[in-house]
Structures are given as structure tokens and as C-alpha cells.
Amino acid sequence: MVNTSALDAIALRYRHLLETVDAWFAQCKMQVGDRIRCGEGCSACCRGLFDITLLDAYLLQQGYSRLPAGRRRQIAGRARRQLQALQQQWADFQPPYLLNNLPDHLWTDMPEDDPTPCPFLDENGACLVYSWRPLICRQHGLPNIDLSGTVFSELYCSLNFVGENPFECPELRWDFRGHFVKEMALFGAFTTELFGTSVNEADTFIPAVLFIDFHSFPGDADV
């Protein structure tokens, strides 16, 4: 059986790592001002389906568990309906809800015009688990440009840098390469606890997060 205490310790270290991403984003906003519109309370991008790691899913479960019971029921209801819709499309999307068990073409190129809101948003579009949100939610909005100049992600929100080219903004650069190394080390430790071996990819969709039973992983799952 999985050592939950070990998972919790890894998740705490990962959360601290995510806080360094938040610090980078905040520094960018401080340096370039209102050229960046992203921030807590904006949920224009919090819709549709996108993959997150099982480590991000574990953090989301922790954040969810700290919400009032009424909020948990609302989120669980929305997530369950979205998951059921997914399973009508992909009957094989079953516990432990690993996307990596499905053919890549089904989930790596998701439609960008899906208006379905994230189940963790409240009625005003605010994230109810903001401090526990996944890595992609923290990086999205700005291009991810390493200190070396290497571009790790070209995507950025159209509300930011309107009429400008953010790739010409040196204030956005950060040690993404160093962050990636640390992230992969933690993810390797996390998946070793789950599967008995380190794997590079173990992903899911947010609507399935609440229904993943991390305690039931045998330590030698086929991924």
C-alpha cells in the first residue's frame, strides 16, 4: 500500500516549489505593470480540458478537503457530471483515471473553444482552491522563457501585452530549466511511492481529480 505520509511530504515540497513560480509571476507584474492583466479573480482561461500531473491532482485533493462541506458538495457534483460526460466519450477512462492509458491523440490535442468551466470555480468565477492550483494554472498567461533565452512555452493570454511582443520583454525571463529539474525530481519521488518505480508521465483531467483514490495504488501499477 502507498505510504501517505511520504506522499504528503513530497506534496509539501512541491507546494513550496510552486510558490517560487508565483513569486516569478508576481515579480513580472511588478516590473511591467498593467501590461499583464492576469491575477487572482480572473478565470478567462479556467475552462475546457487540459492534463495535469498526479502530483498536481494530489494537491488539489488537499485543497478541496479544506473547503466547507457545502462547497465540497457543489464541486463534487460538477466534477462528477463532467467525468460522466467524459466516460460517455471514452469508456476506458476508469480508475485510477490515468490519461496515459488512453491513445495520445485522444487527449494531447484538446479543443481550445470548450467553454466548460473548471469545477473548482465558484459562481463568480473565482478559484476556490487558488493556493493549491496546478502548475499549469500558475504558468499560464505569460510565455515561459528561460534565463538562457530558450522558450519552454510560447503560449500567453491575449489580455496581456496587447499590441506588444512579450518575447522581447527581458523582465519575463526566469530559471525555468532549474525549476523543471526540481519538479521532475519531486515527480519521480511521488510516482515511485505510487507505482514502485519512477515514471516521467502520469496525467489526468481535473474533473477526475476528486475520484482518484491515492491510497489504493498497489506500488506496482502498470502505467
JSON list of C-alpha atoms in Angstrom, two decimals, residues 6-7 10 13 183-194 197-199:
[
{"chain": "A", "resi": 6, "resn": "ALA", "atom": "CA", "xyz": [5.60, 10.09, 2.22]},
{"chain": "A", "resi": 7, "resn": "LEU", "atom": "CA", "xyz": [3.15, 11.48, -0.36]},
{"chain": "A", "resi": 10, "resn": "ILE", "atom": "CA", "xyz": [6.57, 15.27, -1.25]},
{"chain": "A", "resi": 13, "resn": "ARG", "atom": "CA", "xyz": [7.92, 20.27, -1.00]},
{"chain": "A", "resi": 183, "resn": "GLU", "atom": "CA", "xyz": [9.83, 19.42, -10.49]},
{"chain": "A", "resi": 184, "resn": "MET", "atom": "CA", "xyz": [10.86, 16.19, -12.21]},
{"chain": "A", "resi": 185, "resn": "ALA", "atom": "CA", "xyz": [12.82, 15.06, -9.14]},
{"chain": "A", "resi": 186, "resn": "LEU", "atom": "CA", "xyz": [9.76, 15.51, -6.93]},
{"chain": "A", "resi": 187, "resn": "PHE", "atom": "CA", "xyz": [7.50, 13.87, -9.50]},
{"chain": "A", "resi": 188, "resn": "GLY", "atom": "CA", "xyz": [9.87, 10.92, -9.71]},
{"chain": "A", "resi": 189, "resn": "ALA", "atom": "CA", "xyz": [9.77, 10.51, -5.95]},
{"chain": "A", "resi": 190, "resn": "PHE", "atom": "CA", "xyz": [5.97, 10.80, -5.96]},
{"chain": "A", "resi": 191, "resn": "THR", "atom": "CA", "xyz": [5.44, 8.22, -8.69]},
{"chain": "A", "resi": 192, "resn": "THR", "atom": "CA", "xyz": [7.90, 5.86, -7.04]},
{"chain": "A", "resi": 193, "resn": "GLU", "atom": "CA", "xyz": [5.66, 5.88, -3.96]},
{"chain": "A", "resi": 194, "resn": "LEU", "atom": "CA", "xyz": [2.60, 5.22, -6.15]},
{"chain": "A", "resi": 197, "resn": "THR", "atom": "CA", "xyz": [9.13, 2.96, -9.91]},
{"chain": "A", "resi": 198, "resn": "SER", "atom": "CA", "xyz": [9.77, 6.48, -11.18]},
{"chain": "A", "resi": 199, "resn": "VAL", "atom": "CA", "xyz": [7.84, 7.44, -14.31]}
]
